[in-house]
């Protein structure tokens, strides 16, 4: 479905707001399902999300456990003598945090269903200064690039004969520590060179800028934007009230 | 007064990456006329890229660098000129294509410079189409530059600077990465630009690649050791041998 | 056979047409082979498949009879020294000397040999003056030489060099040629990817021409077949 990127941005904002306000696993689960359906409609490959989330599974599980233990509750499931460890309230709190994270991540994936240049156009046509629009877009793009960069370095290290899987933990930590500086530094160099390249092509030569393409809100976009805002407003009111 | 017929005038240029560091460029001076094609050559590490960065004014990004001397572009003293304003006088294609491409599509990459020049959309489209045609990039128009091959990235980087349409164009080892078809296209493009009165400065190791150039500049350990007509330098085998250029 | 490719194909997820397709190729453990072809014809992709950096989407690749998928990257890298097209992507140490020593240190090389080899490669590739410099601060040509030196220092039995002459001046190119010839005389194999026709002509005994991801010609004679590109 072809929607203006701005319509999608509004959706992301609506979903994220709801995710922050909802405080029960049931509501958040519903929200997650809606988000996934939306992604499906925008022909987003759900398997890619799974790929993105894979490295964070452990972190999420950890968050879940920590939240479960440290949220106080009366209905104790697991206790160590007189000290209650896990309660039903705790488990629910843990699930809430993890689900919230999932919803926001999934919603952010909507950003990847249009090009970063459309994102900039959307912001600029909403009167955001173009320098800021480019900055935000570059920052968003830099994250996956940083990941690629890290992958490249790890590949290079292994190709020089180091079996990362077989190196004992202690040695691995020493190696990683020594590599941290060069890897971080090279990314800084890259960012700087990127800024130079942009300037060399007259970026910020004038306070204004023109654009090859123009985004136009269609009738369907107005409908989607109004509907999203309205539904979100009603849901929030009902939830609070 | 500097005459406006001179595109690039460099006087007593000296550069160090930091105050206590070695001299990367020492007392360099030369003049290049409007519409001239000049090749800069020399062993790697002799200061060719640094000289290019000085001429294009981008060297100021190295905060610890110490520069002295004068660089005049199209009759304007570049000292104190802001980077983006300098971009209107001179365009530069860098050696490493990965750090100069940042758009999600080749078309956007090429449109970036004319957009910054505040051209109306029809004119931007025209420039983009022209550049895509001359460099034969039609098939890559909507491709993401990030996923192109090394040579293709170089062509796109060149295309993006050509769309800026600067009076002086600097190419830092662009030809060496291209296949023979790409080389032919780039050389043909450069010849057209020269006929239009553009000044072109190209860093090259392969002396034969740009034999149509008017003059050759030879650097050695940061010094300009020779700046002469192409035919004279290419015929001087003794010189080329002793300077290890062939 | 050292490397054997059977009906190998690969497509990048972002692209519609495959990068390489239906590649059948055998490489001996010795001799210098070159892959030539236009930009974007799949040369670099093919070498990445050979090392297992990219997984083949079709067909099989065997390194000394064993499927490349059974090797870890480190195992493949120890047998095949690989210099990729962009030196920036393979330099990761804090100094030039460390970069050259990296592989040797991890192989448990003793201090005396280490010292000797690092010095040798620093001298041969004229990098001794930059011994303590940060690799990414070097010029492009110097980075290229360092990337090559760091891989050669490991003395792997086979070498794959992707566009090794990029950024090298005529004099350094000749030094590299001499060194590679020496390596080849020791019975170690080399695969070059290049569009530097003069370089390929001086180096390679066998020339494989690639276009649109397919092998166009494979010949042991110089100056023929691949000229069409």
Coordinates of C-alpha atoms in Angstrom, one line a residue, chain B residues 42-46 48-49 95-99 143 147-152 155 173 175-183 205-206 243-246, chain C residues 12 14-15 37-41 85-86 88-89 126 130 139-143 145 163 165-174 195-197 227 229:
Chain B
X42 CA 54.0 10.8 -7.8
X43 CA 54.6 7.9 -5.5
X44 CA 51.9 7.1 -2.9
X45 CA 52.3 9.1 0.3
X46 CA 54.0 12.0 -1.6
X48 CA 48.9 14.3 -3.8
X49 CA 45.7 13.7 -1.8
X95 CA 39.6 8.3 -3.3
X96 CA 37.5 6.2 -1.0
X97 CA 34.0 5.9 -2.5
X98 CA 32.5 4.4 0.7
X99 CA 32.7 7.6 2.7
X143 CA 19.9 1.1 -6.8
X147 CA 25.3 -2.2 -2.2
X148 CA 27.1 -1.4 -5.5
X149 CA 30.5 -2.8 -6.5
X150 CA 33.7 -0.8 -5.9
X151 CA 33.9 0.6 -9.5
X152 CA 30.2 1.4 -9.7
X155 CA 31.2 6.3 -11.0
X173 CA 42.4 8.4 -8.4
X175 CA 40.1 6.1 -13.0
X176 CA 42.1 3.3 -11.5
X177 CA 39.1 1.6 -10.1
X178 CA 37.1 1.6 -13.3
X179 CA 36.8 -1.0 -16.0
X180 CA 37.8 -0.1 -19.5
X181 CA 34.2 0.9 -20.5
X182 CA 33.9 3.1 -17.4
X183 CA 37.4 4.6 -18.1
X205 CA 49.4 6.7 -11.1
X206 CA 48.9 5.3 -14.6
X243 CA 61.7 9.1 -10.1
X244 CA 60.4 5.6 -10.2
X245 CA 57.2 6.6 -12.0
X246 CA 57.2 3.8 -14.5
Chain C
X12 CA 22.1 -10.4 -2.8
X14 CA 18.5 -6.3 -2.1
X15 CA 18.9 -7.1 -5.8
X37 CA 35.7 -8.5 -15.9
X38 CA 33.8 -5.2 -15.9
X39 CA 32.7 -3.4 -12.7
X40 CA 29.8 -5.2 -11.0
X41 CA 30.3 -8.4 -12.9
X85 CA 39.0 -4.5 -2.2
X86 CA 38.7 -1.9 0.5
X88 CA 39.7 0.2 5.4
X89 CA 37.5 -2.7 6.1
X126 CA 58.2 0.5 2.9
X130 CA 54.8 4.4 10.1
X139 CA 47.2 7.4 2.8
X140 CA 45.1 5.1 0.6
X141 CA 48.1 3.6 -1.1
X142 CA 49.8 2.9 2.2
X143 CA 46.7 1.3 3.6
X145 CA 50.2 -2.0 1.1
X163 CA 42.2 -5.5 -6.8
X165 CA 47.0 -2.7 -7.4
X166 CA 44.4 -0.1 -6.4
X167 CA 46.1 3.0 -5.1
X168 CA 49.6 1.6 -5.8
X169 CA 52.0 3.6 -7.9
X170 CA 54.1 2.0 -10.6
X171 CA 57.1 1.5 -8.4
X172 CA 55.1 -0.2 -5.6
X173 CA 53.2 -2.2 -8.1
X174 CA 56.5 -3.6 -9.4
X195 CA 40.9 -4.9 -14.1
X196 CA 44.5 -3.7 -14.4
X197 CA 45.1 -5.5 -17.7
X227 CA 40.2 -8.5 -24.2
X229 CA 35.7 -6.5 -21.9

